[in-house]
Amino acid sequence: MAELEQHEGEQDMDKKIEETRQRFKNEFLQDSTDRYDSRDVERLQKDDALMEGYLQWRMYVIDDALKMIDESLQWRKEYGVNDITESTIPKWMFETGAVFLHGYDREGNKLFWFKVKLHFKDTKTIVDKKKYVAFWLERYAKKEPGMPLTVIFDMADSGLSNIDMEFVKYIVNCFKVYYPKYLSKMIIVDMPWIMNAAWKIVKSWLGPEAISKLKFASKSEIQGYIGPEYLPPHMGGTDPFKYSYPPLPDDDFQTPISENGPIVSEDETESKEGEMESRETLESSFNSEVAVKPKKVNFLEDSLRADDNDKGETSARTKGARKPLTTFKGPLLDVSPAEELSFGSGEMEKKSLIILSNVTKNNVAFKVRTTAPEKYRVKPSSSCCEAGASVDIVVSLHGGSQASPQDRFLVMAAEMDNAGSQELAQFWKEVPKTKIMEHRLRCHVLEGIKTTLNSLRDSPVETAVSGQQEFHTAALDGNLNFKSLMRVITCNARLEQKLNTCLWVQKVLIGLVLVLMVLNMLCLYLLATSQLPS
């Protein structure tokens, strides 16, 4: 029954998306084609997830979604969002550090920081400041499409001179209209009491669909939303991060532990060449606490010799790893899964599989990096994929480490024209950044398993019997696709609405029946009294 409802919900959503597209074409594109950027119109016609985001944010009311799309696309053309780059923004704005992306909240959402004390109202620079915010949002939307942000207004040392209501309203509109579904929470930290009136106005701008996302927190309360590792010291955290420009702050991806043990940095590679190549087995190299240099690869000579060994080792290496269900279509490699690697605490939940498929006619070099290299082992973490071939990469938790939603993986790939004469380390030093494909993956921690662990820690006697059931439930839940889950929820909401309508009709009918009964009794009374002798 649930599967039938889910299927009906998906069909219903497809119809709404198609109807919205058709109406947008007929009602908005016919009269004025120069109102929007053609790139945005083309994306709207192809990207179902984007269209669904507008519909969901407007409670699936097509008229409201169309107004939102119109306003959003006009804004994108007015500010030239598709063409905003680091070079088009005044350098001094980056140097102030008033706005930047850094760290994650406890739910794994990226943090978007606004240092309020560094902002001052200035009509001459307001347009550039708005473009500056758009630059960060567009940059994030391209790197992490569809992933929500948690906005932090750091009010420390700020006063009335730092409050610019027009600028704040613009920020609110960015999440309310221009980037639907990207707002996870908006947290106001350590707000001075004198600004209460101003933020009550901001609260009214959010509207009913986003009012629950606005949070006010003191220094002691903010750790309920963000762990101390991503909070600055003045908020009671331990994050040593200090903003500086250049470069722009971003995820600190490092090379994870590979089958050859910890990998030395590329700068140290040449000086330590040949130092540890006598290590032959995985066990000896991994147990040694010395950084081992990965063996250089000559692809023309080694690929044939490695094929025979790899075939036998691949099945054993991938055994027990969670198979990916989705695929990202890239220009060089197809990456599975498309968005996230799932991990749990059970023995069967400590491995996930990344499958890379070469879609080019040349060899493609790849390497995998992570923001938590001490937690994960990656086999292989760096190699080459031949034209038309696929490579299975096993990502496993190292030792007793636990996965976290804040952990990220970066898959980097570049096409190799002369694979026979190039060594991998040298290739990555020479390849231009513009030719490198990057794809990011986040970590998904199975919720049911986390709940089981917490309950076992708090009350091991009471939960010992139910722990196994929760584990199996979690394993099933981990395979649910987020998009399908949202559609099921939407379908349930529509069924609930229909049920409420039926109950209302039922009440009306009951009321009419009661009225008829009263009228009937009144008629009988009048008939009886008229027949009595006078």
Short mmCIF file of C-alpha atoms in Angstrom, two decimals:
data_model
loop_
_atom_site.label_atom_id
_atom_site.label_comp_id
_atom_site.label_asym_id
_atom_site.label_seq_id
_atom_site.Cartn_x
_atom_site.Cartn_y
_atom_site.Cartn_z
CA MET A 1 0.00 0.00 0.00
CA ALA A 2 2.79 2.40 0.93
CA GLU A 3 4.63 1.62 -2.32
CA LEU A 4 1.43 2.32 -4.30
CA GLU A 5 0.95 5.66 -2.53
CA GLN A 6 4.61 6.54 -3.16
CA HIS A 7 4.25 5.72 -6.86
CA GLU A 8 1.08 7.83 -7.09
CA GLY A 9 2.88 10.65 -5.27
CA GLU A 10 5.76 10.54 -7.77
CA GLN A 11 3.37 10.60 -10.71
CA ASP A 12 1.48 13.50 -9.15
CA MET A 13 4.74 15.41 -8.65
CA ASP A 14 5.82 14.79 -12.25
CA LYS A 15 2.49 16.19 -13.44
CA LYS A 16 2.86 19.29 -11.25
CA ILE A 17 6.40 19.88 -12.52
CA GLU A 18 5.31 19.55 -16.14
CA GLU A 19 2.26 21.77 -15.59
CA THR A 20 4.41 24.43 -13.90
CA ARG A 21 6.90 24.38 -16.77
CA GLN A 22 4.17 24.65 -19.37
CA ARG A 23 2.44 27.53 -17.60
CA PHE A 24 5.74 29.35 -17.11
CA LYS A 25 6.42 29.01 -20.83
CA ASN A 26 2.93 30.20 -21.82
CA GLU A 27 2.40 32.95 -19.25
CA PHE A 28 5.90 34.37 -18.69
CA LEU A 29 8.11 33.54 -21.67
CA GLN A 30 5.71 34.42 -24.47
CA ASP A 31 5.59 38.19 -23.87
CA SER A 32 9.14 39.00 -22.78
CA THR A 33 12.03 36.70 -23.53
CA ASP A 34 14.63 39.28 -22.46
CA ARG A 35 13.40 39.35 -18.86
CA TYR A 36 15.52 36.36 -17.87
CA ASP A 37 18.96 34.93 -18.51
CA SER A 38 18.59 32.19 -21.14
CA ARG A 39 20.88 29.91 -19.07
CA ASP A 40 18.47 30.06 -16.14
CA VAL A 41 15.48 29.34 -18.37
CA GLU A 42 17.25 26.35 -19.90
CA ARG A 43 18.16 25.00 -16.45
CA LEU A 44 14.58 25.41 -15.28
CA GLN A 45 13.34 23.36 -18.22
CA LYS A 46 15.76 20.50 -17.49
CA ASP A 47 16.30 20.40 -13.73
CA ASP A 48 13.40 18.59 -12.03
CA ALA A 49 14.95 19.00 -8.57
CA LEU A 50 15.07 22.79 -8.98
CA MET A 51 11.44 22.95 -10.08
CA GLU A 52 10.39 20.66 -7.25
CA GLY A 53 12.23 22.95 -4.82
CA TYR A 54 10.13 25.94 -5.88
CA LEU A 55 6.93 23.90 -5.63
CA GLN A 56 7.77 22.46 -2.22
CA TRP A 57 8.75 25.87 -0.81
CA ARG A 58 5.35 27.21 -1.95
CA MET A 59 3.39 24.26 -0.56
CA TYR A 60 2.80 22.87 -4.09
CA VAL A 61 0.58 25.80 -5.09
CA ILE A 62 1.54 26.34 -8.74
CA ASP A 63 0.45 29.99 -8.90
CA ASP A 64 2.65 30.88 -5.91
CA ALA A 65 5.58 28.85 -7.31
CA LEU A 66 5.33 30.68 -10.66
CA LYS A 67 5.50 34.08 -8.93
CA MET A 68 8.55 32.91 -7.01
CA ILE A 69 10.26 31.61 -10.17
CA ASP A 70 9.57 34.89 -11.98
CA GLU A 71 10.99 36.99 -9.15
CA SER A 72 13.99 34.69 -8.70
CA LEU A 73 14.98 34.63 -12.38
CA GLN A 74 14.59 38.39 -12.73
CA TRP A 75 16.90 38.86 -9.74
CA ARG A 76 19.48 36.49 -11.21
CA LYS A 77 19.60 38.50 -14.44
CA GLU A 78 19.62 41.89 -12.68
CA TYR A 79 22.64 40.92 -10.57
CA GLY A 80 24.29 38.83 -13.29
CA VAL A 81 24.52 35.87 -10.91
CA ASN A 82 25.64 33.43 -13.61
CA ASP A 83 28.64 35.63 -14.39
CA ILE A 84 29.66 36.61 -10.85
CA THR A 85 33.22 35.52 -10.13
CA GLU A 86 35.85 36.31 -7.55
CA SER A 87 37.37 38.89 -9.92
CA THR A 88 34.08 40.81 -10.30
CA ILE A 89 33.81 41.51 -6.55
CA PRO A 90 35.90 44.31 -4.97
CA LYS A 91 38.89 42.74 -3.27
CA TRP A 92 38.39 44.70 -0.04
CA MET A 93 35.10 42.85 0.58
CA PHE A 94 36.89 39.51 0.68
CA GLU A 95 39.58 40.97 2.93
CA THR A 96 37.11 42.16 5.60
CA GLY A 97 35.93 38.61 6.40
CA ALA A 98 32.37 39.84 7.05
CA VAL A 99 30.86 36.91 5.11
CA PHE A 100 32.26 33.42 4.55
CA LEU A 101 31.51 29.68 4.57
CA HIS A 102 33.24 27.53 7.17
CA GLY A 103 32.44 24.46 9.30
CA TYR A 104 29.30 22.40 9.88
CA ASP A 105 26.49 22.25 12.43
CA ARG A 106 25.56 19.11 14.37
CA GLU A 107 23.25 17.99 11.54
CA GLY A 108 26.02 18.23 8.94
CA ASN A 109 24.82 21.47 7.32
CA LYS A 110 27.44 23.95 6.10
CA LEU A 111 27.75 27.16 8.18
CA PHE A 112 27.31 30.53 6.45
CA TRP A 113 28.82 33.18 8.75
CA PHE A 114 27.87 36.88 8.93
CA LYS A 115 30.13 38.93 11.21
CA VAL A 116 27.69 41.75 11.96
CA LYS A 117 30.25 44.02 13.64
CA LEU A 118 32.15 44.26 10.33
CA HIS A 119 29.15 45.57 8.38
CA PHE A 120 28.27 49.26 8.12
CA LYS A 121 25.42 50.80 6.17
CA ASP A 122 26.67 52.48 3.00
CA THR A 123 24.41 53.26 0.04
CA LYS A 124 27.41 53.50 -2.31
CA THR A 125 28.50 49.90 -1.73
CA ILE A 126 25.15 48.19 -1.06
CA VAL A 127 24.89 46.73 -4.58
CA ASP A 128 28.39 45.25 -4.39
CA LYS A 129 27.60 43.81 -0.96
CA LYS A 130 24.48 42.14 -2.34
CA LYS A 131 26.51 40.67 -5.20
CA TYR A 132 29.06 39.50 -2.63
CA VAL A 133 26.39 37.48 -0.79
CA ALA A 134 25.12 36.14 -4.14
CA PHE A 135 28.68 35.07 -5.01
CA TRP A 136 28.94 32.90 -1.88
CA LEU A 137 25.47 31.38 -2.30
CA GLU A 138 25.98 30.59 -5.98
CA ARG A 139 29.42 29.14 -5.26
CA TYR A 140 27.95 26.86 -2.61
CA ALA A 141 24.91 25.90 -4.73
CA LYS A 142 27.22 24.67 -7.50
CA LYS A 143 29.42 22.67 -5.10
CA GLU A 144 26.64 21.24 -2.90
CA PRO A 145 23.41 21.38 -4.98
CA GLY A 146 20.30 21.07 -2.83
CA MET A 147 22.19 20.87 0.48
CA PRO A 148 20.83 23.26 3.16
CA LEU A 149 22.89 25.97 4.87
CA THR A 150 22.78 27.12 8.47
CA VAL A 151 23.12 30.92 8.58
CA ILE A 152 24.93 32.34 11.63
CA PHE A 153 24.60 36.02 12.53
CA ASP A 154 27.49 36.61 14.94
CA MET A 155 26.35 39.68 16.90
CA ALA A 156 29.41 39.88 19.17
CA ASP A 157 30.62 43.48 19.70
CA SER A 158 27.94 44.84 17.33
CA GLY A 159 25.66 47.83 17.87
CA LEU A 160 22.90 49.81 16.21
CA SER A 161 25.37 51.26 13.71
CA ASN A 162 25.92 47.74 12.31
CA ILE A 163 22.22 47.07 11.63
CA ASP A 164 21.26 47.61 7.99
CA MET A 165 17.64 46.52 7.64
CA GLU A 166 17.68 46.71 3.83
CA PHE A 167 20.69 44.41 3.69
CA VAL A 168 19.18 41.98 6.21
CA LYS A 169 15.93 41.88 4.23
CA TYR A 170 17.95 41.06 1.11
CA ILE A 171 19.64 38.14 2.92
CA VAL A 172 16.25 36.86 4.07
CA ASN A 173 14.90 37.11 0.50
CA CYS A 174 17.89 35.17 -0.81
CA PHE A 175 16.67 32.12 1.11
CA LYS A 176 12.97 32.92 0.91
CA VAL A 177 12.81 33.46 -2.86
CA TYR A 178 16.10 33.09 -4.74
CA TYR A 179 17.48 29.85 -3.22
CA PRO A 180 14.48 27.74 -2.14
CA LYS A 181 15.14 24.84 0.27
CA TYR A 182 18.69 26.04 1.02
CA LEU A 183 17.91 27.40 4.49
CA SER A 184 18.25 24.91 7.33
CA LYS A 185 18.30 27.41 10.22
CA MET A 186 19.04 31.07 10.79
CA ILE A 187 20.70 31.49 14.18
CA ILE A 188 21.15 34.90 15.84
CA VAL A 189 23.98 34.53 18.38
CA ASP A 190 24.48 36.76 21.43
CA MET A 191 22.10 39.52 20.31
CA PRO A 192 22.23 42.73 22.40
CA TRP A 193 18.86 43.53 24.02
CA ILE A 194 18.78 46.93 22.32
CA MET A 195 18.35 45.19 18.94
CA ASN A 196 15.26 43.18 19.90
CA ALA A 197 12.90 45.52 18.04
CA ALA A 198 14.93 45.32 14.84
CA TRP A 199 14.97 41.53 14.81
CA LYS A 200 11.24 41.34 15.46
CA ILE A 201 10.85 43.09 12.11
CA VAL A 202 13.20 40.54 10.51
CA LYS A 203 11.12 37.75 11.99
CA SER A 204 8.03 39.13 10.28
CA TRP A 205 9.81 39.10 6.90
CA LEU A 206 10.50 35.39 7.05
CA GLY A 207 6.84 34.47 6.70
CA PRO A 208 5.07 31.37 8.03
CA GLU A 209 7.01 28.92 5.82
CA ALA A 210 10.36 29.88 7.39
CA ILE A 211 9.50 31.35 10.80
CA SER A 212 10.35 28.10 12.57
CA LYS A 213 13.88 28.27 11.14
CA LEU A 214 14.80 31.46 13.05
CA LYS A 215 16.63 30.72 16.33
CA PHE A 216 17.99 33.04 19.01
CA ALA A 217 20.88 31.60 21.02
CA SER A 218 23.25 32.76 23.74
CA LYS A 219 26.88 31.66 23.97
CA SER A 220 25.85 28.77 26.19
CA GLU A 221 22.96 27.70 23.94
CA ILE A 222 24.76 27.79 20.59
CA GLN A 223 26.57 24.50 21.30
CA GLY A 224 23.19 22.78 21.08
CA TYR A 225 23.30 23.57 17.36
CA ILE A 226 27.03 23.58 16.58
CA GLY A 227 29.82 21.48 18.13
CA PRO A 228 32.74 23.30 19.81
CA GLU A 229 35.11 22.16 17.06
CA TYR A 230 33.42 24.61 14.66
CA LEU A 231 32.80 27.48 17.09
CA PRO A 232 35.26 30.36 17.64
CA PRO A 233 36.70 30.87 21.15
CA HIS A 234 34.48 33.89 21.88
CA MET A 235 31.47 31.53 21.57
CA GLY A 236 33.03 28.97 23.87
CA GLY A 237 34.40 26.83 21.04
CA THR A 238 37.82 25.42 20.17
CA ASP A 239 37.99 26.16 16.42
CA PRO A 240 41.41 27.73 15.65
CA PHE A 241 40.18 28.95 12.24
CA LYS A 242 41.03 32.57 11.44
CA TYR A 243 39.71 34.10 8.25
CA SER A 244 42.31 35.34 5.79
CA TYR A 245 42.28 36.16 2.10
CA PRO A 246 43.50 34.83 -0.25
CA PRO A 247 42.66 32.01 -0.65
CA LEU A 248 38.94 31.64 0.01
CA PRO A 249 38.14 29.40 3.00
CA ASP A 250 36.79 26.02 1.95
CA ASP A 251 36.66 22.41 3.07
CA ASP A 252 40.13 21.29 4.16
CA PHE A 253 40.40 18.14 2.04
CA GLN A 254 43.45 15.95 2.71
CA THR A 255 44.62 12.62 1.39
CA PRO A 256 43.11 9.82 3.51
CA ILE A 257 44.92 6.69 4.69
CA SER A 258 45.40 4.34 1.75
CA GLU A 259 46.37 0.70 1.45
CA ASN A 260 50.00 1.79 1.72
CA GLY A 261 49.53 3.66 4.99
CA PRO A 262 49.52 7.43 5.50
CA ILE A 263 50.64 9.28 2.38
CA VAL A 264 53.22 12.03 2.62
CA SER A 265 52.43 15.39 1.07
CA GLU A 266 53.34 15.99 -2.54
CA ASP A 267 55.98 18.52 -1.50
CA GLU A 268 57.80 15.85 0.52
CA THR A 269 57.52 13.19 -2.17
CA GLU A 270 60.66 14.02 -4.12
CA SER A 271 62.88 14.32 -1.05
CA LYS A 272 61.72 10.96 0.30
CA GLU A 273 61.72 9.13 -3.01
CA GLY A 274 62.52 5.48 -2.62
CA GLU A 275 62.85 5.71 1.15
CA MET A 276 60.06 3.29 2.03
CA GLU A 277 59.44 1.33 -1.17
CA SER A 278 60.78 -1.88 0.38
CA ARG A 279 57.50 -2.23 2.30
CA GLU A 280 55.75 -5.09 0.55
CA THR A 281 52.60 -5.96 2.49
CA LEU A 282 49.63 -3.98 3.70
CA GLU A 283 49.97 -5.18 7.28
CA SER A 284 53.59 -4.22 7.78
CA SER A 285 53.19 -0.80 6.17
CA PHE A 286 50.00 0.00 8.01
CA ASN A 287 51.27 -1.01 11.44
CA SER A 288 54.44 1.00 11.01
CA GLU A 289 53.91 4.55 12.18
CA VAL A 290 56.15 5.91 9.45
CA ALA A 291 54.70 7.82 6.49
CA VAL A 292 55.19 5.58 3.48
CA LYS A 293 55.52 7.04 0.04
CA PRO A 294 53.05 5.50 -2.44
CA LYS A 295 54.76 3.64 -5.21
CA LYS A 296 54.95 5.54 -8.47
CA VAL A 297 52.91 4.08 -11.28
CA ASN A 298 53.86 3.79 -14.92
CA PHE A 299 50.49 3.01 -16.43
CA LEU A 300 51.68 1.52 -19.71
CA GLU A 301 53.93 -1.07 -18.05
CA ASP A 302 52.00 -1.76 -14.86
CA SER A 303 48.39 -1.87 -16.03
CA LEU A 304 48.61 -5.28 -17.73
CA ARG A 305 50.51 -6.83 -14.82
CA ALA A 306 48.06 -5.37 -12.30
CA ASP A 307 44.91 -6.55 -14.09
CA ASP A 308 45.36 -10.22 -13.19
CA ASN A 309 45.94 -9.49 -9.51
CA ASP A 310 43.20 -6.86 -9.27
CA LYS A 311 40.46 -9.14 -10.52
CA GLY A 312 41.04 -11.60 -7.71
CA GLU A 313 41.51 -8.94 -5.05
CA THR A 314 38.55 -6.71 -5.99
CA SER A 315 35.82 -9.13 -4.94
CA ALA A 316 37.49 -9.78 -1.58
CA ARG A 317 38.14 -6.08 -0.98
CA THR A 318 34.57 -4.99 -1.78
CA LYS A 319 32.94 -7.76 0.23
CA GLY A 320 30.69 -6.27 2.92
CA ALA A 321 30.84 -2.74 1.45
CA ARG A 322 27.58 -0.87 1.00
CA LYS A 323 26.74 -0.73 -2.73
CA PRO A 324 25.80 2.70 -4.16
CA LEU A 325 22.28 3.18 -5.53
CA THR A 326 22.65 6.57 -7.28
CA THR A 327 25.05 7.98 -9.88
CA PHE A 328 26.45 11.42 -10.66
CA LYS A 329 27.12 11.91 -14.39
CA GLY A 330 30.40 13.79 -14.73
CA PRO A 331 32.33 15.00 -17.79
CA LEU A 332 35.21 12.56 -17.12
CA LEU A 333 33.88 10.03 -14.63
CA ASP A 334 30.48 8.80 -13.52
CA VAL A 335 30.57 8.68 -9.71
CA SER A 336 28.41 6.34 -7.64
CA PRO A 337 26.94 7.23 -5.19
CA ALA A 338 25.86 10.66 -6.38
CA GLU A 339 25.70 12.46 -3.03
CA GLU A 340 26.52 10.51 0.13
CA LEU A 341 28.33 7.54 1.66
CA SER A 342 26.42 5.72 4.41
CA PHE A 343 28.13 4.43 7.55
CA GLY A 344 26.97 2.89 10.82
CA SER A 345 28.51 1.25 13.85
CA GLY A 346 27.80 -2.39 12.97
CA GLU A 347 30.45 -4.57 11.39
CA MET A 348 28.52 -4.61 8.10
CA GLU A 349 28.12 -0.80 8.14
CA LYS A 350 31.78 0.24 8.34
CA LYS A 351 32.44 0.08 4.59
CA SER A 352 31.03 2.00 1.63
CA LEU A 353 31.81 1.61 -2.03
CA ILE A 354 32.60 4.35 -4.56
CA ILE A 355 32.41 3.25 -8.20
CA LEU A 356 34.16 5.41 -10.80
CA SER A 357 33.36 4.80 -14.50
CA ASN A 358 35.50 6.38 -17.21
CA VAL A 359 33.27 8.00 -19.88
CA THR A 360 36.14 9.39 -21.98
CA LYS A 361 38.35 7.87 -24.68
CA ASN A 362 41.55 8.38 -22.66
CA ASN A 363 42.91 7.22 -19.33
CA VAL A 364 41.66 9.29 -16.40
CA ALA A 365 43.76 9.77 -13.26
CA PHE A 366 41.83 10.10 -10.02
CA LYS A 367 42.46 10.61 -6.33
CA VAL A 368 40.18 10.71 -3.29
CA ARG A 369 40.54 13.16 -0.41
CA THR A 370 38.61 13.70 2.81
CA THR A 371 38.20 16.29 5.56
CA ALA A 372 38.91 13.56 8.17
CA PRO A 373 41.90 11.54 6.90
CA GLU A 374 42.57 10.05 10.33
CA LYS A 375 39.18 8.25 10.30
CA TYR A 376 39.06 6.57 6.91
CA ARG A 377 41.00 4.06 4.83
CA VAL A 378 40.58 4.30 1.06
CA LYS A 379 41.55 1.52 -1.36
CA PRO A 380 42.78 2.76 -3.79
CA SER A 381 43.05 6.43 -2.90
CA SER A 382 44.91 7.36 -6.09
CA SER A 383 45.23 5.54 -9.41
CA CYS A 384 44.14 5.57 -13.04
CA CYS A 385 40.99 4.36 -14.79
CA GLU A 386 41.27 3.19 -18.39
CA ALA A 387 38.88 4.30 -21.13
CA GLY A 388 35.48 2.62 -20.74
CA ALA A 389 36.54 0.84 -17.54
CA SER A 390 35.33 1.10 -13.93
CA VAL A 391 37.19 1.18 -10.62
CA ASP A 392 35.79 0.11 -7.24
CA ILE A 393 37.04 2.21 -4.31
CA VAL A 394 36.38 0.91 -0.80
CA VAL A 395 36.05 3.54 1.94
CA SER A 396 36.17 2.01 5.41
CA LEU A 397 36.23 3.40 8.92
CA HIS A 398 39.66 3.04 10.50
CA GLY A 399 39.92 1.34 13.89
CA GLY A 400 37.18 2.42 16.30
CA SER A 401 36.40 5.67 14.45
CA GLN A 402 32.81 6.78 13.98
CA ALA A 403 31.52 8.58 10.88
CA SER A 404 30.11 12.08 11.26
CA PRO A 405 27.74 14.13 9.05
CA GLN A 406 30.44 16.83 8.98
CA ASP A 407 32.87 14.53 7.14
CA ARG A 408 33.25 15.12 3.41
CA PHE A 409 35.00 13.35 0.53
CA LEU A 410 36.40 14.93 -2.63
CA VAL A 411 36.87 12.89 -5.82
CA MET A 412 39.31 14.57 -8.19
CA ALA A 413 39.84 13.43 -11.79
CA ALA A 414 41.84 14.61 -14.79
CA GLU A 415 42.23 13.22 -18.30
CA MET A 416 45.66 11.84 -19.23
CA ASP A 417 46.73 12.26 -22.84
CA ASN A 418 50.07 10.45 -22.57
CA ALA A 419 49.47 7.84 -19.90
CA GLY A 420 52.39 5.67 -20.94
CA SER A 421 55.07 8.20 -20.13
CA GLN A 422 53.60 9.92 -17.10
CA GLU A 423 53.95 9.10 -13.44
CA LEU A 424 50.98 9.82 -11.20
CA ALA A 425 52.64 12.18 -8.71
CA GLN A 426 54.25 14.22 -11.48
CA PHE A 427 51.00 14.31 -13.44
CA TRP A 428 49.06 15.89 -10.56
CA LYS A 429 51.75 18.54 -10.15
CA GLU A 430 51.59 19.55 -13.80
CA VAL A 431 47.87 19.28 -14.66
CA PRO A 432 46.10 22.69 -14.82
CA LYS A 433 43.36 23.23 -12.23
CA THR A 434 40.90 24.13 -14.96
CA LYS A 435 41.13 20.56 -16.31
CA ILE A 436 40.43 18.87 -12.97
CA MET A 437 36.94 17.53 -12.34
CA GLU A 438 35.85 17.70 -8.69
CA HIS A 439 32.89 15.96 -7.08
CA ARG A 440 32.04 16.12 -3.38
CA LEU A 441 30.39 13.42 -1.29
CA ARG A 442 29.03 13.85 2.22
CA CYS A 443 28.69 11.23 4.96
CA HIS A 444 25.35 9.87 6.10
CA VAL A 445 25.24 8.32 9.56
CA LEU A 446 22.43 5.80 9.88
CA GLU A 447 20.00 7.41 12.33
CA GLY A 448 18.58 4.19 13.73
CA ILE A 449 22.06 2.98 14.63
CA LYS A 450 22.93 6.26 16.35
CA THR A 451 19.71 6.02 18.38
CA THR A 452 20.51 2.44 19.36
CA LEU A 453 24.02 3.38 20.48
CA ASN A 454 22.78 6.30 22.55
CA SER A 455 20.07 4.25 24.23
CA LEU A 456 22.49 1.41 24.97
CA ARG A 457 24.89 3.90 26.53
CA ASP A 458 22.17 5.44 28.70
CA SER A 459 20.34 2.26 29.76
CA PRO A 460 22.00 -0.98 28.61
CA VAL A 461 19.68 -3.29 30.55
CA GLU A 462 16.40 -1.87 29.22
CA THR A 463 17.48 -1.67 25.59
CA ALA A 464 19.47 -4.88 25.16
CA VAL A 465 16.43 -6.80 23.83
CA SER A 466 15.31 -4.16 21.33
CA GLY A 467 18.81 -3.25 20.09
CA GLN A 468 18.91 -5.92 17.39
CA GLN A 469 15.49 -4.91 16.02
CA GLU A 470 16.53 -1.27 15.83
CA PHE A 471 19.74 -2.23 14.05
CA HIS A 472 17.83 -4.05 11.28
CA THR A 473 15.36 -1.18 10.99
CA ALA A 474 18.23 1.27 10.67
CA ALA A 475 19.86 -0.79 7.95
CA LEU A 476 16.63 -0.62 5.94
CA ASP A 477 16.14 3.08 6.60
CA GLY A 478 19.66 3.81 5.46
CA ASN A 479 18.75 2.74 1.95
CA LEU A 480 15.83 5.14 1.66
CA ASN A 481 16.38 7.87 -0.84
CA PHE A 482 15.77 11.33 0.60
CA LYS A 483 13.85 12.49 -2.43
CA SER A 484 11.51 9.49 -2.31
CA LEU A 485 10.97 10.06 1.40
CA MET A 486 9.92 13.66 0.77
CA ARG A 487 7.48 12.49 -1.85
CA VAL A 488 5.95 9.96 0.56
CA ILE A 489 5.55 12.72 3.15
CA THR A 490 3.93 14.94 0.52
CA CYS A 491 1.57 12.14 -0.47
CA ASN A 492 0.61 11.59 3.17
CA ALA A 493 -0.05 15.31 3.58
CA ARG A 494 -2.40 15.28 0.59
CA LEU A 495 -4.23 12.22 1.97
CA GLU A 496 -4.58 13.96 5.32
CA GLN A 497 -6.02 17.03 3.56
CA LYS A 498 -8.55 14.86 1.70
CA LEU A 499 -9.48 13.14 4.98
CA ASN A 500 -10.07 16.49 6.65
CA THR A 501 -12.30 17.52 3.73
CA CYS A 502 -14.32 14.31 4.08
CA LEU A 503 -14.75 14.88 7.81
CA TRP A 504 -15.95 18.43 7.16
CA VAL A 505 -18.51 17.22 4.59
CA GLN A 506 -19.64 14.58 7.07
CA LYS A 507 -20.23 17.22 9.75
CA VAL A 508 -22.23 19.33 7.30
CA LEU A 509 -24.40 16.35 6.37
CA ILE A 510 -25.00 15.49 10.02
CA GLY A 511 -26.06 19.09 10.62
CA LEU A 512 -28.51 18.98 7.70
CA VAL A 513 -29.98 15.69 8.98
CA LEU A 514 -30.54 17.24 12.42
CA VAL A 515 -32.24 20.26 10.87
CA LEU A 516 -34.53 17.97 8.84
CA MET A 517 -35.40 15.97 11.96
CA VAL A 518 -36.31 19.15 13.85
CA LEU A 519 -38.47 20.36 10.95
CA ASN A 520 -40.14 16.96 10.76
CA MET A 521 -40.93 16.99 14.48
CA LEU A 522 -42.26 20.55 14.18
CA CYS A 523 -44.57 19.52 11.35
CA LEU A 524 -45.90 16.59 13.38
CA TYR A 525 -46.51 18.88 16.37
CA LEU A 526 -48.40 21.43 14.24
CA LEU A 527 -50.45 18.64 12.64
CA ALA A 528 -51.33 17.18 16.03
CA THR A 529 -52.36 20.54 17.54
CA SER A 530 -54.55 21.41 14.52
CA GLN A 531 -56.60 18.23 14.98
CA LEU A 532 -57.41 18.94 18.66
CA PRO A 533 -61.06 20.10 19.33
CA SER A 534 -61.26 23.81 19.90
#
